[in-house]
Coordinates of C-alpha atoms in Angstrom, one line a residue:
Chain A
G1 CA 0.0 0.0 0.0
D2 CA 0.9 3.7 -0.1
S3 CA 3.3 5.0 2.5
V4 CA 5.2 8.1 3.5
T5 CA 8.5 8.2 5.3
Q6 CA 9.8 11.4 6.8
M7 CA 12.8 12.3 9.0
E8 CA 12.4 11.9 12.7
G9 CA 12.5 14.9 14.9
P10 CA 12.7 16.9 16.8
V11 CA 14.7 19.3 14.7
T12 CA 16.1 22.2 16.6
L13 CA 17.4 25.2 14.7
S14 CA 18.4 28.8 15.4
E15 CA 16.4 31.6 13.9
E16 CA 17.4 32.4 10.3
A17 CA 18.9 28.9 9.8
F18 CA 18.2 26.8 6.7
L19 CA 15.6 24.1 7.0
T20 CA 15.3 20.8 5.3
I21 CA 12.9 18.1 6.3
N22 CA 13.2 14.9 4.2
C23 CA 10.2 13.0 2.9
T24 CA 10.1 10.0 0.6
Y25 CA 7.0 8.1 -0.5
T26 CA 5.9 4.7 -1.9
A27 CA 2.9 4.7 -4.1
T28 CA 1.6 3.2 -7.3
G29 CA 0.7 5.6 -10.1
Y30 CA 1.0 9.4 -9.8
P31 CA 0.0 10.6 -6.3
S32 CA -0.4 14.3 -5.3
L33 CA 2.0 15.3 -2.5
F34 CA 1.4 17.6 0.4
W35 CA 3.0 19.2 3.4
Y36 CA 0.7 19.9 6.3
V37 CA 1.6 21.9 9.4
Q38 CA 0.2 21.7 12.9
Y39 CA 1.0 24.7 15.1
P40 CA 0.8 24.3 18.9
G41 CA -2.9 24.1 20.0
E42 CA -4.2 24.3 16.4
G43 CA -5.6 21.9 13.8
L44 CA -3.8 20.6 10.7
Q45 CA -3.4 23.1 7.9
L46 CA -2.3 22.6 4.4
L47 CA 1.1 24.3 3.8
L48 CA 1.8 23.4 0.2
K49 CA 1.1 20.8 -2.5
A50 CA 2.3 19.5 -5.8
T51 CA 0.2 17.4 -8.1
K52 CA 2.6 16.2 -10.7
A53 CA 6.3 15.4 -11.2
D54 CA 8.7 18.4 -11.2
D55 CA 6.0 20.7 -9.7
K56 CA 7.2 23.0 -7.0
G57 CA 4.8 23.8 -4.2
S58 CA 5.5 27.0 -2.2
N59 CA 3.9 29.0 0.6
K60 CA 5.1 31.3 3.4
G61 CA 8.7 30.9 2.3
F62 CA 8.5 27.1 2.3
E63 CA 9.2 25.1 -0.9
A64 CA 9.1 21.5 -1.9
T65 CA 9.7 19.9 -5.3
Y66 CA 8.0 16.7 -6.5
R67 CA 10.8 14.4 -7.6
K68 CA 9.4 11.3 -9.2
E69 CA 12.8 9.8 -9.9
T70 CA 13.8 9.8 -6.3
T71 CA 10.2 9.5 -4.9
S72 CA 10.9 12.5 -2.7
F73 CA 9.2 15.7 -1.6
H74 CA 11.6 17.4 0.7
L75 CA 10.5 20.6 2.5
E76 CA 12.9 23.5 2.6
K77 CA 13.0 27.1 3.9
G78 CA 15.9 29.4 3.6
S79 CA 15.5 31.3 6.9
V80 CA 13.3 29.9 9.6
Q81 CA 11.6 32.0 12.3
V82 CA 10.5 31.2 15.8
S83 CA 6.9 31.3 14.5
D84 CA 7.7 28.3 12.3
S85 CA 7.9 26.1 15.3
A86 CA 5.3 23.4 14.7
V87 CA 4.9 19.7 13.6
Y88 CA 5.2 19.2 9.9
F89 CA 3.6 16.2 8.1
C90 CA 4.4 15.0 4.6
A91 CA 1.4 13.3 2.9
L92 CA 0.1 11.9 -0.3
R93 CA -3.2 11.4 -2.0
N94 CA -3.3 8.8 -4.7
G95 CA -5.4 9.0 -7.9
G96 CA -9.1 8.5 -7.2
Y97 CA -8.6 7.6 -3.6
Q98 CA -10.0 10.2 -1.3
K99 CA -7.9 9.5 1.7
V100 CA -4.7 11.2 2.6
T101 CA -1.8 9.1 3.7
F102 CA 0.4 10.9 6.3
G103 CA 3.9 10.4 7.5
T104 CA 4.6 10.4 11.2
G105 CA 5.4 14.1 11.5
T106 CA 8.6 16.0 12.3
K107 CA 8.6 18.5 15.1
L108 CA 10.5 21.7 14.4
Q109 CA 11.7 24.0 17.2
V110 CA 13.2 27.3 16.3
I111 CA 15.1 29.1 19.0
P112 CA 15.9 32.8 19.0
Chain B
G1 CA -16.1 32.0 8.2
A2 CA -16.4 29.1 10.6
G3 CA -14.1 26.2 10.2
V4 CA -14.7 22.5 11.0
S5 CA -15.7 22.1 14.6
Q6 CA -15.6 19.0 16.7
T7 CA -17.2 18.2 20.0
P8 CA -16.2 17.3 22.6
S9 CA -12.7 18.6 22.6
N10 CA -11.8 16.0 25.2
K11 CA -13.5 12.8 26.2
V12 CA -12.5 10.4 29.0
T13 CA -14.3 7.1 29.3
E14 CA -13.9 3.7 30.8
K15 CA -13.0 0.6 29.0
G16 CA -16.1 -1.1 27.6
K17 CA -18.2 2.1 27.4
Y18 CA -19.8 3.6 24.3
V19 CA -18.8 7.0 22.9
E20 CA -20.0 9.3 20.2
L21 CA -17.8 12.0 18.6
R22 CA -19.4 14.8 16.6
C23 CA -18.1 16.7 13.6
D24 CA -19.6 19.9 12.1
P25 CA -18.1 20.4 8.6
I26 CA -17.7 23.7 6.9
S27 CA -21.1 24.7 5.5
G28 CA -21.6 23.6 1.9
H29 CA -18.8 21.0 2.0
T30 CA -20.2 17.7 0.6
A31 CA -17.2 15.5 1.5
L32 CA -16.3 14.6 5.1
Y33 CA -13.4 12.5 6.4
W34 CA -12.5 11.0 9.8
Y35 CA -8.9 10.3 10.7
R36 CA -7.3 8.9 13.9
Q37 CA -4.0 10.2 15.2
S38 CA -2.2 8.1 17.8
L39 CA 0.5 9.7 19.9
G40 CA 3.6 10.3 17.9
Q41 CA 2.0 9.2 14.7
G42 CA 0.5 10.9 11.7
P43 CA -3.3 10.8 11.1
E44 CA -4.7 7.6 9.7
F45 CA -7.7 7.5 7.5
L46 CA -10.9 5.9 8.9
I47 CA -13.8 6.8 6.7
Y48 CA -14.9 9.1 3.9
F49 CA -18.5 10.4 3.2
Q50 CA -19.7 11.9 0.0
G51 CA -23.0 13.4 1.0
T52 CA -24.9 11.0 3.2
G53 CA -23.2 7.8 2.1
A54 CA -20.0 6.3 3.3
A55 CA -18.0 6.1 0.0
D56 CA -15.0 4.5 1.6
D57 CA -14.9 2.9 5.1
S58 CA -11.8 0.8 4.5
G59 CA -9.9 2.5 7.4
L60 CA -12.3 1.5 10.1
P61 CA -10.3 -0.9 12.3
N62 CA -13.1 -3.2 13.3
D63 CA -16.9 -3.4 13.7
R64 CA -16.8 -1.6 17.0
F65 CA -16.4 1.6 14.9
F66 CA -19.2 3.1 13.0
A67 CA -20.0 6.5 11.5
V68 CA -23.1 8.2 10.2
R69 CA -23.9 11.4 8.3
P70 CA -27.7 11.2 8.0
E71 CA -28.4 14.6 6.5
G72 CA -25.2 15.1 4.6
S73 CA -23.8 17.7 7.1
V74 CA -23.0 16.8 10.7
S75 CA -21.3 13.4 11.2
T76 CA -21.0 11.2 14.3
L77 CA -18.3 8.7 14.9
K78 CA -19.5 6.0 17.2
I79 CA -17.2 3.6 19.1
Q80 CA -18.7 0.6 21.0
R81 CA -17.0 -1.4 23.8
T82 CA -14.1 1.0 23.9
E83 CA -10.6 -0.4 24.5
R84 CA -7.5 1.3 25.8
G85 CA -6.0 1.1 22.4
D86 CA -8.7 3.4 21.0
S87 CA -7.1 6.3 22.9
A88 CA -6.1 8.8 20.3
V89 CA -7.0 12.2 18.8
Y90 CA -9.9 11.8 16.3
L91 CA -9.8 14.3 13.5
C92 CA -12.5 15.3 11.1
A93 CA -11.9 17.1 7.8
S94 CA -14.2 18.4 5.1
S95 CA -13.8 19.6 1.5
I96 CA -16.1 21.1 -1.1
R97 CA -16.0 17.9 -3.1
G98 CA -14.2 14.7 -2.6
D99 CA -11.6 14.9 -5.3
V100 CA -7.9 15.5 -5.2
Y101 CA -8.1 19.1 -6.3
N102 CA -10.1 20.2 -3.3
E103 CA -8.3 20.9 0.0
Q104 CA -9.3 19.0 3.1
F105 CA -9.9 21.4 6.0
F106 CA -9.2 19.8 9.4
G107 CA -11.0 20.4 12.7
P108 CA -9.1 20.7 16.0
G109 CA -9.9 17.1 16.9
T110 CA -11.4 15.2 19.9
R111 CA -8.9 13.7 22.3
L112 CA -10.3 10.4 23.5
T113 CA -8.8 8.7 26.5
V114 CA -10.0 5.2 27.5
L115 CA -9.1 4.3 31.0

């Protein structure tokens, strides 16, 4: 079945550091890929998405590129802020299936 | 506008009891989803409704779990004979339609603790 593997956390960075959170997936066909974010005390929010190979999703300074050859969708941000502290989930949605398959989440803590 | 709401926010029950968890989707959203998030894990799909019907219930772990959406809006997730392993955060999401191009909006979840 479909699955998503992302790097374990927690990840602790200083403000303005470069962020990479690795994500790889296993799926048949051509899934859509997502990054969701969960801020402390809040619900899951869609951060960005990409629906086909080589697409780049971007939002709030975060980017991720859909790499079919490496089955990856790594999340990057050039300069993190304290307000980026949250749990980040990589996820996929495959073809006609309505469910979203999530990774286990990576907790990011940004310190001033 | 109002987002997805879930009630209660917390529920503590004893092993063997019956519980109901409620989800109010965003108005006008025809698709509704339930997920379960165990501690340290990502959400896992339980069931998807398109309108009043359960279009995909492949994620329900066993027959103790059941969900309804009788009028195509509010949904209730029902768990019979609760077990300690059912303890988790139950998330509800809704989208305008149930296709890949429509974002799923998540509620804050109900934290269920089975003692």
